[in-house]
XYZ file of C-alpha atoms in Angstrom:
295
model
C -12.863 49.749 -59.044
C -10.210 47.378 -59.089
C -10.839 44.285 -60.996
C -11.581 40.700 -59.507
C -8.837 38.914 -60.985
C -5.648 40.088 -61.369
C -4.062 37.188 -63.397
C -4.625 34.508 -65.173
C -5.053 31.197 -64.536
C -1.743 29.193 -63.545
C -1.255 25.468 -64.038
C -0.034 24.063 -60.527
C 2.068 21.096 -60.584
C 1.774 17.998 -63.072
C -0.905 15.927 -60.927
C -4.025 15.626 -63.386
C -7.373 14.474 -61.551
C -9.864 12.123 -63.042
C -12.307 13.914 -60.761
C -10.505 16.854 -58.358
C -13.153 18.161 -55.966
C -13.230 20.032 -52.643
C -10.401 21.983 -52.435
C -9.803 23.481 -48.643
C -7.325 25.730 -47.673
C -5.264 25.027 -44.261
C -4.161 28.110 -42.411
C -2.524 26.339 -39.679
C 0.025 24.551 -42.190
C -0.490 27.164 -45.253
C -1.547 24.109 -47.532
C -4.012 23.074 -49.383
C -5.969 19.728 -49.785
C -8.170 18.354 -52.238
C -8.928 15.114 -53.509
C -9.189 12.904 -56.524
C -12.473 10.630 -55.964
C -12.318 8.317 -58.751
C -8.524 7.651 -58.053
C -8.867 7.305 -54.446
C -6.110 9.923 -53.489
C -5.397 13.280 -51.159
C -3.573 15.558 -52.543
C -1.862 18.105 -50.383
C -0.117 21.153 -51.689
C 2.412 23.603 -49.832
C 2.906 26.309 -51.901
C 5.794 28.028 -49.871
C 7.363 25.061 -49.509
C 9.071 24.769 -52.985
C 5.516 23.827 -54.016
C 5.688 20.460 -52.713
C 2.827 18.351 -53.274
C 1.993 15.141 -51.612
C -0.392 12.049 -52.386
C -2.207 10.107 -50.120
C -4.380 6.638 -50.305
C -7.896 7.037 -49.333
C -11.085 4.867 -48.849
C -13.474 4.219 -52.208
C -15.714 7.430 -53.428
C -13.820 9.600 -50.656
C -15.241 13.157 -51.630
C -13.850 15.093 -49.390
C -11.275 15.692 -46.760
C -11.957 18.626 -44.310
C -10.486 20.126 -41.067
C -11.086 19.534 -37.050
C -10.314 21.163 -34.306
C -7.157 19.043 -33.750
C -4.172 19.919 -35.904
C -3.266 17.317 -38.991
C -6.075 15.342 -38.140
C -8.700 15.526 -40.871
C -12.374 14.345 -41.320
C -12.656 12.303 -44.211
C -16.245 11.508 -45.866
C -16.485 8.254 -48.072
C -18.772 5.619 -49.217
C -17.789 3.244 -46.427
C -18.409 5.950 -43.423
C -17.179 9.142 -42.012
C -13.501 8.927 -40.669
C -11.157 10.833 -38.590
C -7.591 10.658 -40.844
C -4.215 11.297 -38.762
C -2.110 12.450 -41.458
C 1.177 11.933 -39.419
C 0.620 8.161 -39.251
C -2.097 7.583 -41.968
C -4.253 6.067 -39.291
C -8.177 6.164 -40.338
C -10.609 5.720 -37.285
C -14.196 5.346 -38.634
C -16.362 7.780 -36.390
C -20.075 7.149 -38.355
C -21.148 4.315 -41.032
C -22.429 5.810 -43.947
C -26.327 6.518 -43.568
C -28.227 3.470 -44.002
C -31.015 5.239 -46.595
C -28.381 6.304 -48.757
C -27.446 2.840 -50.175
C -26.279 2.788 -53.799
C -25.184 6.412 -53.654
C -21.853 8.057 -52.812
C -20.948 11.095 -51.219
C -20.596 14.428 -53.200
C -20.335 17.621 -51.497
C -19.071 18.350 -48.101
C -18.428 21.291 -45.556
C -18.619 22.456 -42.160
C -21.409 24.701 -40.794
C -20.843 27.375 -38.402
C -21.474 25.522 -35.459
C -18.801 22.932 -36.237
C -21.060 20.011 -37.847
C -20.598 18.047 -40.968
C -22.828 18.810 -43.734
C -22.491 16.354 -46.571
C -24.591 15.364 -49.942
C -25.112 12.366 -51.433
C -25.754 11.257 -55.398
C -26.192 8.346 -57.853
C -22.775 7.573 -58.927
C -23.879 7.714 -62.568
C -25.788 10.820 -61.667
C -28.811 9.190 -63.849
C -31.322 9.665 -61.191
C -32.743 11.918 -58.432
C -31.314 9.410 -55.540
C -28.923 12.031 -53.810
C -29.773 13.964 -50.435
C -28.133 16.226 -47.843
C -27.191 15.066 -44.068
C -26.125 16.615 -40.834
C -23.678 14.984 -38.677
C -22.409 16.119 -35.426
C -19.374 14.579 -33.335
C -21.160 12.100 -31.012
C -24.117 11.486 -33.435
C -25.094 7.521 -33.874
C -25.939 8.418 -37.685
C -26.244 11.264 -39.924
C -29.193 13.214 -39.690
C -31.098 13.411 -43.584
C -32.123 17.163 -44.021
C -33.177 16.777 -47.639
C -34.021 14.195 -50.148
C -34.830 13.951 -53.948
C -31.803 16.015 -55.058
C -30.049 14.592 -58.528
C -26.610 16.004 -58.233
C -26.028 18.092 -54.761
C -22.953 20.688 -54.944
C -22.141 24.149 -53.516
C -22.776 24.876 -49.822
C -22.303 27.971 -48.131
C -23.708 30.243 -44.964
C -24.062 33.614 -45.304
C -26.346 36.297 -43.259
C -28.759 34.195 -41.984
C -29.319 31.823 -45.062
C -27.559 28.681 -46.434
C -27.169 28.446 -50.610
C -26.882 25.445 -52.297
C -27.155 23.984 -56.162
C -28.365 20.798 -57.829
C -25.881 20.559 -60.578
C -28.548 18.775 -62.912
C -31.065 20.988 -62.550
C -29.271 23.847 -62.812
C -30.328 25.685 -60.074
C -28.872 27.600 -57.133
C -31.318 27.418 -53.944
C -31.420 29.663 -50.606
C -32.543 28.245 -47.732
C -33.247 28.942 -43.952
C -30.938 28.818 -41.619
C -31.771 25.361 -39.907
C -30.023 22.831 -38.530
C -32.524 19.782 -38.390
C -34.121 20.646 -42.137
C -33.066 22.343 -45.425
C -36.148 23.755 -47.137
C -35.400 25.776 -50.524
C -37.191 29.208 -50.152
C -35.983 30.742 -53.533
C -34.438 28.985 -56.467
C -32.362 30.490 -58.786
C -31.979 29.017 -62.362
C -29.174 29.592 -64.233
C -27.463 28.526 -67.447
C -25.308 24.969 -67.434
C -23.977 22.906 -64.766
C -23.353 24.907 -61.367
C -20.788 22.524 -59.584
C -18.649 23.604 -56.418
C -18.771 27.230 -55.196
C -16.420 29.561 -52.977
C -17.191 32.484 -50.858
C -16.104 36.233 -50.189
C -16.114 37.855 -46.701
C -18.947 40.432 -48.499
C -21.025 37.725 -49.964
C -19.359 36.962 -53.246
C -20.189 33.304 -54.470
C -17.737 31.991 -56.921
C -18.989 29.026 -59.012
C -17.095 26.347 -61.147
C -19.412 25.875 -64.075
C -18.460 22.397 -65.225
C -18.411 21.807 -68.895
C -18.094 25.350 -69.890
C -14.355 26.307 -69.022
C -15.243 29.171 -66.741
C -16.122 30.568 -63.329
C -19.129 32.613 -62.932
C -19.245 35.351 -60.084
C -22.130 36.029 -58.010
C -23.247 38.667 -55.524
C -25.420 37.262 -52.761
C -27.578 39.519 -51.131
C -30.689 38.552 -48.895
C -32.097 35.828 -51.068
C -31.113 37.372 -54.422
C -28.056 36.103 -56.397
C -26.942 38.688 -59.142
C -24.507 37.608 -61.787
C -21.294 39.688 -62.034
C -18.771 38.368 -63.866
C -17.032 35.232 -65.241
C -13.649 33.976 -65.879
C -12.206 31.970 -68.576
C -10.336 28.630 -67.592
C -7.642 26.311 -69.623
C -9.908 23.248 -68.174
C -13.119 22.217 -69.472
C -15.008 20.857 -66.305
C -13.836 23.248 -63.764
C -15.456 21.328 -60.239
C -14.919 23.420 -57.556
C -12.694 26.494 -55.970
C -11.793 27.791 -52.517
C -9.557 30.697 -51.349
C -6.141 30.372 -49.846
C -2.760 31.777 -49.393
C -1.880 34.142 -46.456
C -4.444 36.581 -47.146
C -7.259 34.144 -48.579
C -6.924 35.804 -51.798
C -5.360 33.115 -54.083
C -8.345 31.289 -55.816
C -7.589 27.252 -56.240
C -9.885 25.536 -58.868
C -10.091 22.440 -59.011
C -10.829 20.328 -62.284
C -11.421 16.796 -63.967
C -10.733 14.699 -66.966
C -13.840 12.153 -66.396
C -15.441 11.552 -69.494
C -13.551 13.522 -71.708
C -12.575 10.824 -74.815
C -9.839 13.116 -75.367
C -8.674 15.518 -72.797
C -6.593 18.476 -73.293
C -3.039 18.695 -71.139
C -4.608 20.715 -68.507
C -7.966 19.289 -68.004
C -7.677 17.682 -64.672
C -5.279 20.194 -63.275
C -5.123 22.208 -60.040
C -5.609 25.842 -61.032
C -4.199 29.098 -59.277
C -5.881 32.495 -59.690
C -4.714 35.977 -57.997
C -7.611 37.947 -56.665
C -8.550 41.423 -55.235
C -10.970 39.070 -53.005
C -10.780 37.650 -49.594
C -12.255 34.176 -48.893
C -13.565 33.056 -45.977
C -11.607 30.518 -43.941
C -12.329 27.041 -43.728
C -14.140 26.030 -40.591
C -13.271 23.059 -38.114
C -15.326 20.178 -37.438
C -15.951 20.389 -33.601
C -14.314 17.171 -31.651
C -15.559 16.810 -28.076
C -12.252 15.873 -26.854
C -9.723 18.210 -25.565
C -7.593 19.834 -28.566
C -3.748 19.224 -28.436
C -1.898 22.369 -27.922
């Protein structure tokens, strides 16, 4: 059996994030997007275009910039609302306010569901209290729908074989829930060692988790409601924060990291990493817009 990770992690570029998060691969443009939440930046990297990297300013506490049906129009999740961001012009159009019942929090994890709706989480900015929730927003909704409350640091969000997988980092636990659009009810809890942050998913149900504070990725197998640890990969950063698959065959694993809270960060802390694998990732989904998609 071929090993899943076939290269050591490579450092991509010179940028070092305070809090790098939510990497998303865009197959249409063959580019990677991710955010630095604390420095209010969107970063975009084209590996096949002489490793070009661009930075754009974002609203406060933008935790994710996701794909939509419309090319080069992205969905930005920030503390002042959910917005459509036109990359060519820089125009940002707010389509929904931040949840009224989430005042005093900031957004954290975000992903597009199989039906094209946005799911996102909120958390206490200081991570000191369980103020967070999970929300769902479809295009045209007047306000996000709260699905689950009393979350501490909600992270990881993936759909696989009729189940939804998510985590609460400071409860050191993964959860498996049924696939419903109106609620998020944990059916099984899987305690783990350490702080599980964001994750990537393969087509055959392997969950690759960034383990904050442990300088590693942990690989799991999902089967039904079961979560089985397979192995791990050491990383040259202390605080890996999330990961996603990219490249032409979705076999390059990109890992974000953070310098936040480190009194003496290393030269690599906060870097974007790339690992060549024998795995195949699930492609990023598009937020479903009501208007006709431009050709």
